[in-house]
Amino acid sequence: KPIFARSEFSFPAAQGHARKWINDLSVAGGGPIADVGVHCIDTLRYILQDEVVRVSGRGLFDNNSGEMEAAATLTLEFSRGTLASVMVSFRAEYRTPIEVVGETGVLRADYALNVEKLINVELLRAGALVETETLSNRLAYARQVDEFAAAVEGKSEFPVPGEEGWQNQIILDAAYRSLQSGKVEEVRSVGSGQ
């Protein structure tokens, strides 16, 4: 049973970054929570096969970020009891680790969400490395576009329903409410009609 999970996504995007819009709230819509935190949240939901029911967040702001966060930490509470942390930043060096700590072992991968280099997924039990599997996300974007095109052309069903993205947005909205309120915020589900 998973007890803790963690996903991080950070990269330096201060002044002078090639994506000029990234520090403009009117264009970006949010800081690293919206830009890359959504990928951390979505990945944790997929890996855990569970839904977020509560979220709390803390953000750091600086002169470059203005009204939006430059870095943030979120705590996600999942329906089956797993506690997860998501750490995102536009100021820290590039990192995308994922880790799940369970009752009988740890599953982890540094650079898990990268598309440039190989990913070593490691299973540890009692602190000892038991197994390693090397994977690649190199073609992830191409596969996504191919699957989308095939669905649009009617050649296949789209593998991910739109409700998944909608649920991610509901979680992001709750995270931003928490940044403002300083409180734990409830996360409704897409199907709840609330």
PDB file of C-alpha atoms in Angstrom:
ATOM      1  CA  LYS A   1       0.000   0.000   0.000  1.00  0.00           C
ATOM      2  CA  PRO A   2       1.439   3.441  -0.886  1.00  0.00           C
ATOM      3  CA  ILE A   3       1.938   5.685   2.143  1.00  0.00           C
ATOM      4  CA  PHE A   4       3.818   8.629   0.612  1.00  0.00           C
ATOM      5  CA  ALA A   5       4.397   9.822  -2.933  1.00  0.00           C
ATOM      6  CA  ARG A   6       6.436  12.681  -4.317  1.00  0.00           C
ATOM      7  CA  SER A   7       6.772  14.363  -7.680  1.00  0.00           C
ATOM      8  CA  GLU A   8       8.929  17.368  -8.489  1.00  0.00           C
ATOM      9  CA  PHE A   9       9.344  19.468 -11.609  1.00  0.00           C
ATOM     10  CA  SER A  10      11.655  22.441 -11.642  1.00  0.00           C
ATOM     11  CA  PHE A  11      13.657  24.387 -14.173  1.00  0.00           C
ATOM     12  CA  PRO A  12      15.208  27.864 -14.276  1.00  0.00           C
ATOM     13  CA  ALA A  13      12.843  30.351 -15.959  1.00  0.00           C
ATOM     14  CA  ALA A  14      13.838  33.713 -14.532  1.00  0.00           C
ATOM     15  CA  GLN A  15      14.405  36.825 -16.636  1.00  0.00           C
ATOM     16  CA  GLY A  16      15.977  36.047 -19.992  1.00  0.00           C
ATOM     17  CA  HIS A  17      14.237  32.680 -20.422  1.00  0.00           C
ATOM     18  CA  ALA A  18      13.437  31.829 -24.058  1.00  0.00           C
ATOM     19  CA  ARG A  19       9.739  31.465 -23.191  1.00  0.00           C
ATOM     20  CA  LYS A  20       9.235  35.199 -22.506  1.00  0.00           C
ATOM     21  CA  TRP A  21       5.547  34.698 -21.645  1.00  0.00           C
ATOM     22  CA  ILE A  22       6.303  32.318 -18.777  1.00  0.00           C
ATOM     23  CA  ASN A  23       6.551  35.135 -16.210  1.00  0.00           C
ATOM     24  CA  ASP A  24       3.512  37.021 -17.547  1.00  0.00           C
ATOM     25  CA  LEU A  25       0.385  36.043 -15.578  1.00  0.00           C
ATOM     26  CA  SER A  26      -1.974  37.398 -18.253  1.00  0.00           C
ATOM     27  CA  VAL A  27      -0.503  34.964 -20.790  1.00  0.00           C
ATOM     28  CA  ALA A  28       0.724  32.052 -18.650  1.00  0.00           C
ATOM     29  CA  GLY A  29      -2.346  31.855 -16.410  1.00  0.00           C
ATOM     30  CA  GLY A  30      -0.209  30.814 -13.445  1.00  0.00           C
ATOM     31  CA  GLY A  31       3.279  29.936 -12.344  1.00  0.00           C
ATOM     32  CA  PRO A  32       4.913  26.525 -12.080  1.00  0.00           C
ATOM     33  CA  ILE A  33       1.836  24.983 -10.413  1.00  0.00           C
ATOM     34  CA  ALA A  34      -0.128  25.512 -13.629  1.00  0.00           C
ATOM     35  CA  ASP A  35       2.783  25.011 -16.031  1.00  0.00           C
ATOM     36  CA  VAL A  36       4.431  21.838 -14.722  1.00  0.00           C
ATOM     37  CA  GLY A  37       2.636  21.019 -11.464  1.00  0.00           C
ATOM     38  CA  VAL A  38      -0.278  19.709 -13.488  1.00  0.00           C
ATOM     39  CA  HIS A  39       2.029  17.018 -14.931  1.00  0.00           C
ATOM     40  CA  CYS A  40       3.150  16.009 -11.436  1.00  0.00           C
ATOM     41  CA  ILE A  41      -0.453  15.794 -10.234  1.00  0.00           C
ATOM     42  CA  ASP A  42      -1.632  13.888 -13.302  1.00  0.00           C
ATOM     43  CA  THR A  43       1.270  11.433 -13.027  1.00  0.00           C
ATOM     44  CA  LEU A  44       0.603  10.766  -9.345  1.00  0.00           C
ATOM     45  CA  ARG A  45      -3.105  10.216 -10.030  1.00  0.00           C
ATOM     46  CA  TYR A  46      -2.174   7.744 -12.782  1.00  0.00           C
ATOM     47  CA  ILE A  47       0.494   5.864 -10.821  1.00  0.00           C
ATOM     48  CA  LEU A  48      -1.614   5.627  -7.655  1.00  0.00           C
ATOM     49  CA  GLN A  49      -4.870   5.006  -9.558  1.00  0.00           C
ATOM     50  CA  ASP A  50      -6.529   7.228  -6.980  1.00  0.00           C
ATOM     51  CA  GLU A  51      -8.109  10.661  -6.699  1.00  0.00           C
ATOM     52  CA  VAL A  52      -7.059  13.770  -4.792  1.00  0.00           C
ATOM     53  CA  VAL A  53      -9.646  14.778  -2.178  1.00  0.00           C
ATOM     54  CA  ARG A  54      -7.818  17.656  -0.448  1.00  0.00           C
ATOM     55  CA  VAL A  55      -4.918  19.939  -1.301  1.00  0.00           C
ATOM     56  CA  SER A  56      -2.892  22.527   0.535  1.00  0.00           C
ATOM     57  CA  GLY A  57      -0.211  24.740  -0.894  1.00  0.00           C
ATOM     58  CA  ARG A  58       2.488  27.248  -0.091  1.00  0.00           C
ATOM     59  CA  GLY A  59       4.155  29.470  -2.635  1.00  0.00           C
ATOM     60  CA  LEU A  60       7.223  31.642  -2.966  1.00  0.00           C
ATOM     61  CA  PHE A  61       7.025  34.893  -4.882  1.00  0.00           C
ATOM     62  CA  ASP A  62       9.816  37.140  -6.151  1.00  0.00           C
ATOM     63  CA  ASN A  63      10.309  40.278  -8.243  1.00  0.00           C
ATOM     64  CA  ASN A  64      10.252  38.315 -11.514  1.00  0.00           C
ATOM     65  CA  SER A  65       7.123  36.325 -10.688  1.00  0.00           C
ATOM     66  CA  GLY A  66       4.976  39.244  -9.571  1.00  0.00           C
ATOM     67  CA  GLU A  67       1.486  37.988  -8.669  1.00  0.00           C
ATOM     68  CA  MET A  68       2.198  34.367  -9.567  1.00  0.00           C
ATOM     69  CA  GLU A  69       4.334  31.898  -7.688  1.00  0.00           C
ATOM     70  CA  ALA A  70       7.996  31.345  -8.578  1.00  0.00           C
ATOM     71  CA  ALA A  71       8.019  28.087  -6.603  1.00  0.00           C
ATOM     72  CA  ALA A  72       5.471  26.096  -4.628  1.00  0.00           C
ATOM     73  CA  THR A  73       4.897  23.003  -2.564  1.00  0.00           C
ATOM     74  CA  LEU A  74       1.555  21.203  -2.586  1.00  0.00           C
ATOM     75  CA  THR A  75       0.360  18.476  -0.246  1.00  0.00           C
ATOM     76  CA  LEU A  76      -2.186  16.175  -1.853  1.00  0.00           C
ATOM     77  CA  GLU A  77      -4.426  13.866   0.168  1.00  0.00           C
ATOM     78  CA  PHE A  78      -5.689  10.913  -1.862  1.00  0.00           C
ATOM     79  CA  SER A  79      -8.959   9.085  -1.206  1.00  0.00           C
ATOM     80  CA  ARG A  80      -7.256   5.847  -0.093  1.00  0.00           C
ATOM     81  CA  GLY A  81      -4.976   7.638   2.381  1.00  0.00           C
ATOM     82  CA  THR A  82      -1.765   8.278   0.450  1.00  0.00           C
ATOM     83  CA  LEU A  83      -0.137  11.624   1.197  1.00  0.00           C
ATOM     84  CA  ALA A  84       1.767  13.168  -1.690  1.00  0.00           C
ATOM     85  CA  SER A  85       3.973  16.185  -2.109  1.00  0.00           C
ATOM     86  CA  VAL A  86       4.425  18.126  -5.315  1.00  0.00           C
ATOM     87  CA  MET A  87       7.294  20.613  -5.512  1.00  0.00           C
ATOM     88  CA  VAL A  88       7.572  22.918  -8.513  1.00  0.00           C
ATOM     89  CA  SER A  89       9.804  25.862  -9.345  1.00  0.00           C
ATOM     90  CA  PHE A  90      10.838  28.260 -12.079  1.00  0.00           C
ATOM     91  CA  ARG A  91      14.010  29.082 -10.099  1.00  0.00           C
ATOM     92  CA  ALA A  92      15.615  25.728  -9.224  1.00  0.00           C
ATOM     93  CA  GLU A  93      17.765  23.564 -11.471  1.00  0.00           C
ATOM     94  CA  TYR A  94      16.082  21.050 -13.786  1.00  0.00           C
ATOM     95  CA  ARG A  95      14.663  18.091 -11.857  1.00  0.00           C
ATOM     96  CA  THR A  96      11.723  15.719 -12.373  1.00  0.00           C
ATOM     97  CA  PRO A  97      11.970  12.918  -9.767  1.00  0.00           C
ATOM     98  CA  ILE A  98       9.068  10.712  -8.740  1.00  0.00           C
ATOM     99  CA  GLU A  99       9.006   8.467  -5.687  1.00  0.00           C
ATOM    100  CA  VAL A 100       6.364   6.245  -4.098  1.00  0.00           C
ATOM    101  CA  VAL A 101       7.034   4.915  -0.597  1.00  0.00           C
ATOM    102  CA  GLY A 102       4.933   1.944   0.397  1.00  0.00           C
ATOM    103  CA  GLU A 103       4.613  -0.439   3.303  1.00  0.00           C
ATOM    104  CA  THR A 104       7.083  -2.900   1.768  1.00  0.00           C
ATOM    105  CA  GLY A 105       9.268  -0.884  -0.564  1.00  0.00           C
ATOM    106  CA  VAL A 106      10.124   2.234  -2.514  1.00  0.00           C
ATOM    107  CA  LEU A 107       9.719   2.860  -6.227  1.00  0.00           C
ATOM    108  CA  ARG A 108      11.669   5.843  -7.540  1.00  0.00           C
ATOM    109  CA  ALA A 109      12.969   7.453 -10.691  1.00  0.00           C
ATOM    110  CA  ASP A 110      15.115  10.534 -11.097  1.00  0.00           C
ATOM    111  CA  TYR A 111      14.241  12.623 -14.162  1.00  0.00           C
ATOM    112  CA  ALA A 112      11.041  10.585 -14.533  1.00  0.00           C
ATOM    113  CA  LEU A 113       9.218  13.247 -16.553  1.00  0.00           C
ATOM    114  CA  ASN A 114      12.065  14.179 -18.887  1.00  0.00           C
ATOM    115  CA  VAL A 115      12.054  13.405 -22.607  1.00  0.00           C
ATOM    116  CA  GLU A 116      15.790  13.806 -23.286  1.00  0.00           C
ATOM    117  CA  LYS A 117      17.557  11.119 -21.280  1.00  0.00           C
ATOM    118  CA  LEU A 118      16.979   7.544 -20.174  1.00  0.00           C
ATOM    119  CA  ILE A 119      15.090   6.976 -16.932  1.00  0.00           C
ATOM    120  CA  ASN A 120      16.143   4.383 -14.382  1.00  0.00           C
ATOM    121  CA  VAL A 121      13.147   3.172 -12.384  1.00  0.00           C
ATOM    122  CA  GLU A 122      14.390   1.588  -9.167  1.00  0.00           C
ATOM    123  CA  LEU A 123      12.641  -0.728  -6.717  1.00  0.00           C
ATOM    124  CA  LEU A 124      14.082  -0.813  -3.208  1.00  0.00           C
ATOM    125  CA  ARG A 125      13.136  -3.088  -0.325  1.00  0.00           C
ATOM    126  CA  ALA A 126      14.571  -2.643   3.175  1.00  0.00           C
ATOM    127  CA  GLY A 127      16.868   0.022   1.703  1.00  0.00           C
ATOM    128  CA  ALA A 128      18.463  -2.350  -0.804  1.00  0.00           C
ATOM    129  CA  LEU A 129      18.141  -1.994  -4.565  1.00  0.00           C
ATOM    130  CA  VAL A 130      16.138  -4.998  -5.794  1.00  0.00           C
ATOM    131  CA  GLU A 131      15.452  -4.159  -9.417  1.00  0.00           C
ATOM    132  CA  THR A 132      16.139  -1.455 -12.005  1.00  0.00           C
ATOM    133  CA  GLU A 133      14.336  -0.941 -15.293  1.00  0.00           C
ATOM    134  CA  THR A 134      15.517   1.604 -17.852  1.00  0.00           C
ATOM    135  CA  LEU A 135      12.844   3.430 -19.844  1.00  0.00           C
ATOM    136  CA  SER A 136      12.620   6.338 -22.270  1.00  0.00           C
ATOM    137  CA  ASN A 137      10.044   9.091 -22.783  1.00  0.00           C
ATOM    138  CA  ARG A 138      11.837  10.270 -25.938  1.00  0.00           C
ATOM    139  CA  LEU A 139       8.828   9.708 -28.208  1.00  0.00           C
ATOM    140  CA  ALA A 140       6.154  10.683 -25.661  1.00  0.00           C
ATOM    141  CA  TYR A 141       5.062  13.873 -27.429  1.00  0.00           C
ATOM    142  CA  ALA A 142       5.013  12.214 -30.857  1.00  0.00           C
ATOM    143  CA  ARG A 143       2.908   9.350 -29.501  1.00  0.00           C
ATOM    144  CA  GLN A 144       0.456  11.792 -27.913  1.00  0.00           C
ATOM    145  CA  VAL A 145       0.012  13.688 -31.174  1.00  0.00           C
ATOM    146  CA  ASP A 146      -0.314  10.438 -33.168  1.00  0.00           C
ATOM    147  CA  GLU A 147      -2.977   9.087 -30.778  1.00  0.00           C
ATOM    148  CA  PHE A 148      -4.860  12.385 -30.885  1.00  0.00           C
ATOM    149  CA  ALA A 149      -4.748  12.489 -34.695  1.00  0.00           C
ATOM    150  CA  ALA A 150      -5.962   8.885 -34.954  1.00  0.00           C
ATOM    151  CA  ALA A 151      -8.888   9.672 -32.640  1.00  0.00           C
ATOM    152  CA  VAL A 152      -9.798  12.826 -34.585  1.00  0.00           C
ATOM    153  CA  GLU A 153      -9.713  10.810 -37.822  1.00  0.00           C
ATOM    154  CA  GLY A 154     -12.020   8.212 -36.254  1.00  0.00           C
ATOM    155  CA  LYS A 155      -9.403   5.443 -36.446  1.00  0.00           C
ATOM    156  CA  SER A 156      -9.363   4.848 -32.694  1.00  0.00           C
ATOM    157  CA  GLU A 157     -10.860   5.980 -29.431  1.00  0.00           C
ATOM    158  CA  PHE A 158      -8.962   8.715 -27.661  1.00  0.00           C
ATOM    159  CA  PRO A 159      -7.122   6.875 -24.852  1.00  0.00           C
ATOM    160  CA  VAL A 160      -7.641   9.589 -22.224  1.00  0.00           C
ATOM    161  CA  PRO A 161     -11.090  11.102 -21.673  1.00  0.00           C
ATOM    162  CA  GLY A 162     -11.419  14.877 -21.382  1.00  0.00           C
ATOM    163  CA  GLU A 163     -12.687  14.469 -17.830  1.00  0.00           C
ATOM    164  CA  GLU A 164      -9.119  13.606 -16.771  1.00  0.00           C
ATOM    165  CA  GLY A 165      -7.904  17.050 -17.824  1.00  0.00           C
ATOM    166  CA  TRP A 166     -10.958  18.647 -16.243  1.00  0.00           C
ATOM    167  CA  GLN A 167     -10.227  16.869 -12.935  1.00  0.00           C
ATOM    168  CA  ASN A 168      -6.622  18.083 -13.088  1.00  0.00           C
ATOM    169  CA  GLN A 169      -7.916  21.650 -13.539  1.00  0.00           C
ATOM    170  CA  ILE A 170     -10.211  21.273 -10.520  1.00  0.00           C
ATOM    171  CA  ILE A 171      -7.179  20.201  -8.456  1.00  0.00           C
ATOM    172  CA  LEU A 172      -5.145  23.159  -9.763  1.00  0.00           C
ATOM    173  CA  ASP A 173      -7.988  25.533  -8.864  1.00  0.00           C
ATOM    174  CA  ALA A 174      -8.063  24.111  -5.317  1.00  0.00           C
ATOM    175  CA  ALA A 175      -4.267  24.480  -5.076  1.00  0.00           C
ATOM    176  CA  TYR A 176      -4.472  28.148  -6.042  1.00  0.00           C
ATOM    177  CA  ARG A 177      -7.337  28.678  -3.566  1.00  0.00           C
ATOM    178  CA  SER A 178      -5.093  27.189  -0.883  1.00  0.00           C
ATOM    179  CA  LEU A 179      -2.236  29.534  -1.808  1.00  0.00           C
ATOM    180  CA  GLN A 180      -4.637  32.437  -1.230  1.00  0.00           C
ATOM    181  CA  SER A 181      -6.463  31.126   1.849  1.00  0.00           C
ATOM    182  CA  GLY A 182      -3.565  29.395   3.600  1.00  0.00           C
ATOM    183  CA  LYS A 183      -5.978  26.528   4.328  1.00  0.00           C
ATOM    184  CA  VAL A 184      -6.545  22.970   3.176  1.00  0.00           C
ATOM    185  CA  GLU A 185      -9.021  23.029   0.295  1.00  0.00           C
ATOM    186  CA  GLU A 186     -11.463  20.285  -0.641  1.00  0.00           C
ATOM    187  CA  VAL A 187     -11.273  18.893  -4.181  1.00  0.00           C
ATOM    188  CA  ARG A 188     -14.573  17.970  -5.776  1.00  0.00           C
ATOM    189  CA  SER A 189     -14.715  15.311  -8.452  1.00  0.00           C
ATOM    190  CA  VAL A 190     -15.837  16.002 -12.011  1.00  0.00           C
ATOM    191  CA  GLY A 191     -18.782  13.652 -11.581  1.00  0.00           C
ATOM    192  CA  SER A 192     -20.019  15.219  -8.336  1.00  0.00           C
ATOM    193  CA  GLY A 193     -21.912  18.055 -10.049  1.00  0.00           C
ATOM    194  CA  GLN A 194     -20.867  20.574  -7.386  1.00  0.00           C
TER     195      GLN A 194
END
